[in-house]
Amino acid sequence: MMAAILVREKPRRNREDDGDPATVSERCGVCGGMEQTLLSHHTRTPRLSSAGSESVEEMENGEREREEPVRCLPDQRRGMVTNGHWPWSGSRARDTSLLVGLVLVLLQTVKVDCRAPKEPYYGREIGQLTNFGHGIKGHVFAVDESTLFVKGFAYDGNAPDAFFWVGNSPRPSPEGYIIPYPEEYSGREPPVLQQHNNTDIILKLPMGKRIRDIRWLSVWCRRFTVDFGEIFIPPGLDVPKPRVLPEFKRLAHGLRSSNISILDAKTFYIPNLHYDGAGPDAYFWVGNGSEPNIMGTKVPNEIGSLEPLRGYQGEDIEIQLPGNLTVYDIDWLAVWCVEYRHNFGHVYIPKDLDVPPALGQTKIATTTTTSTVITQATSKPANVNCKELLRGKLNVMWEVMDEYIVIELVGRIDEEQYMAFGISGSHGHPQMIGADVVVAFYDRRQRRFRAEDYYMSSLSQCDGKLGVCPDERIGGKNDVEILSGDRSHGVTRIKYRRLLQTNEAVNDRAYPLDRQISVIAAIGPLNSREEANAHSHTGTEVTVDDVQIDFASKNDHTCTDALDSFRYEDGPQPWAALTILGEKTITARIGPTGGKRGYSPITGHPSWGIAWFMNDLLIPEIYVERGQTYTFVVEGGDDTAQPAKYHPLYITSSSEGGYGQLTDAQKRRETVYAGVEYDSEGNAYPTAAGRYCEWKHKTIDRSADIATFEEYKKTLHLSCDDPNGQPAYLNWTVTDETPDLVYYQCFTHRNLGWKIHVVNPGETSKISGSHGLYGSKGTGSTLLYALLLLTLAPWWFAQLQQVLPRGF
C-alpha cells in the first residue's frame, strides 16, 4: 500500500501581500531558503509505517532530524533513498513525480518565510572608501533615502579643516557641502572631523537632500581643497525605503488609525491612533501566524513603557520592537488584551519588505498637542533678542552671526500646523503680497523639522507659479538652513539661519542692519503637500499691527511669557453638517470656511481660508440619484491671472481635489466624473469656471462666537465682481457605475469642497423624510412645514374660539 507524504507547512493566510515565488531564488537562494525555513518552523517529512501511522521511534528520529540541516537533494545518510528509489516506491517515474511535488511544496514554504536580508544588514552596499591620504578607510552603505552608514571608518585626524563632504559635480570639488558629524552640535558651523579608528558612523544628508541628489562622498579638507578619500554613488541606486501598510483593522474598543508605516527594521509609525484605553491588560503585540494569538511578544509603547496601554485620541506615535526582534521576524502587529486573549485590531506585515536597517538613525520623537503641563515663565535671559509676535502663540528670537541671521521660532502650535516669519511686503504695515518669509514646521512623513523659504506673490494657495509658494517650487532656491528642532508640551521650537543678503533678488529680501524693518508672522494648517495653507484672519493667528525689529539690536528682550505656561484650549463645537436633498440645480460660490466651527472640524482636512458654498450653504453633503442629470451653476471665478479668484468646479473621486496641481502619476490615481476635458495633446483643462461671487464678512469673522451656521450667515454678504458677468454651467448625468461617494472640488486648489452621496433612483425621498428639516431650502422641508400647519390648524382654531370675544 502506498503511504501518503505528509508535509507540515506553516499556516498560510489569504493575503495579497504574499511573496512572489519568482523572486524567491533571487532573494534567498533555493537551497538555503528551504534549509532556513524548515529549521525555523520545524517542518519535516516523516516516514510512515505500513499501517499508515508513525512509530514512536520514527517520531523521535523525526524530532532529531529537525536539528539537522535539510539539503536540497535527499540525504542517503538518513535512509531516505535506496538504490536511486524512494523506499515506498517501485517506479522511477512515480519517484520523480513525488520528488517534484515535494520540492514544489517546499518552495511554497520558502515563499512564505524567506524574507529576512542576510545579517548583519547595513542597507544597500556602495563600496569601500578609496584612500588618498591620512589613513582613510571605511565600508559605505545607503541606509535610506537620506542616510549613509560608514562601517569601520578610520582617519588620523591630522588635517586642519576636514569634513565629510558630498556633492553633485563629476568629482569631489569645492562645489560640495558638509555632512555634519556628529549630527547634533553647538556653534555656527559643524566641528572639523576628529580622529577615528574603526568607528561606525551614521551620516544624515543636510537640508533635505537625498542620496539621489549626490554623486560622491569624500573626506575633504576645505582649507586646502584636498580630497583624502572618496567613493562614488552608483547612478540610480535603489536604496531601502520605509513601507506603508494599511491602517489597523477595527475590531474593538474604538481602535483605529491612519496608514501605518514601517520606518526601519524595528520602528513603526502609527499616525492618528485612536483607542479608548478600556482594555484591562492591552499592549502592542507582535507575533507569527495567520492571526494574532497568545504566542506573541509585548512591544513597548511610544515612551518605552510596558504598562498597559492608555487611551489615544488621534495621536501620532512611534514604537520600536524590543531586543533583537525585527519586522522580518513577525507576521502581524496588533493591540492585544493578554488577560482576555482578545484582539482589538491588527495589521499584517508583508513578506516582500525592503526597509532600512535599524542602525539608530530613526529617533523616536513623541509628541502630544493636548498636554496640560504647566511650567513657570522663564526669567529674562541675558544677551538674547526676543519679540512676541502673536500673543500666547508665537515668539521670535534672533542673532546676527557674521553674514548670517540666526532665527528661532517658538510656537504653541499643533503638529499639523506651520509657523511663518519674515519681512513684510511693505514697510510700515503688515503686507503679505511681496513678503519674504520662512515657513517652519515638523514634517510627520519625513519625521524631521523643516524650514522652507517662501515668497508671496498673491493671496492664494500656491499653484506652482503664483500664490504663497516655496521658492523651490517657483524656480528659486531654499536659502534657509535648519539648525535644530524640538517639540514638548505642545510647544515647537525651530532654529534656522539664512544669509542676510542672498543672490535671489526676486524671491528674497535682504535683512538690513542699519534700521528697523516691518515683519509679519502667522500660524496655520499644512496641506497634504506639507505646504502652508491659509491661516485665519481673526488677529490671533496673523500679525495685524505693524511689528518692527532692528535685527542689529542686542538684548532686545520684550517677550513676557513662556509659551508652555499656556494650557491648550479645546476649540468650539463645530456646526452641524448641512445637506442638499432633491435639488437638480445647485449654485456653487465661494465663501469663508467658518474658522474652528466650519470646514476643518467638519471634514478633518486643513483649509486655506475659503470653501465652496453650495446653494449658499457651507460645504453641504449633496445627495444625487443615479440616472438623473444635475446642473451646477458655477460662480467661482474665471480669471486665470488671479489664482485667488480662479476656482473651476469639478466632480472627482478625490477628497482633496486640486487636479490641476497633480503630477501625471497622481492624476492616474484619481477618477474625474465631470468638469474636466482634454486637449489634443492630452492635457486636462476645466470646463466650469464662471464669474466670481463670494460670501464675505460684513465686519470680522465671528464664527468662534456663533453657535449655528444659520446665524453665522447673517454676518456675511454676497459680492460678485462683475454684475454683468455670466456663470458657468456644469451638467452631470450620474451613471449607474458612479460609486456611492464622490466629491465636488476645485480644479486649481485643494480642500475647498466636500461629499456627494450617490444613491439609487427614488432613495432621495426616503432620506428627505428623515433629514429634510436639516437640508437645504428645498421642497422636502417646505412640504413638511405645510403638513405640520395643516395638522395643527383645528387645534389652533379651537383655542382661538375660547379667547376671542363672542361674535368675532
Short mmCIF file of C-alpha atoms in Angstrom, two decimals, residues 34 56 147 231 252 491 620-621 700 755:
data_model
loop_
_atom_site.label_atom_id
_atom_site.label_comp_id
_atom_site.label_asym_id
_atom_site.label_seq_id
_atom_site.Cartn_x
_atom_site.Cartn_y
_atom_site.Cartn_z
CA MET A 34 14.43 25.80 2.25
CA VAL A 56 7.43 6.15 18.35
CA THR A 147 21.25 58.37 5.32
CA ILE A 231 33.55 56.83 -3.07
CA ALA A 252 -12.90 46.55 19.35
CA VAL A 491 5.39 73.98 22.01
CA PRO A 620 -23.13 70.71 2.47
CA GLU A 621 -23.28 67.00 1.74
CA ILE A 700 -14.82 90.45 11.01
CA LYS A 755 -19.10 64.98 -0.24
#
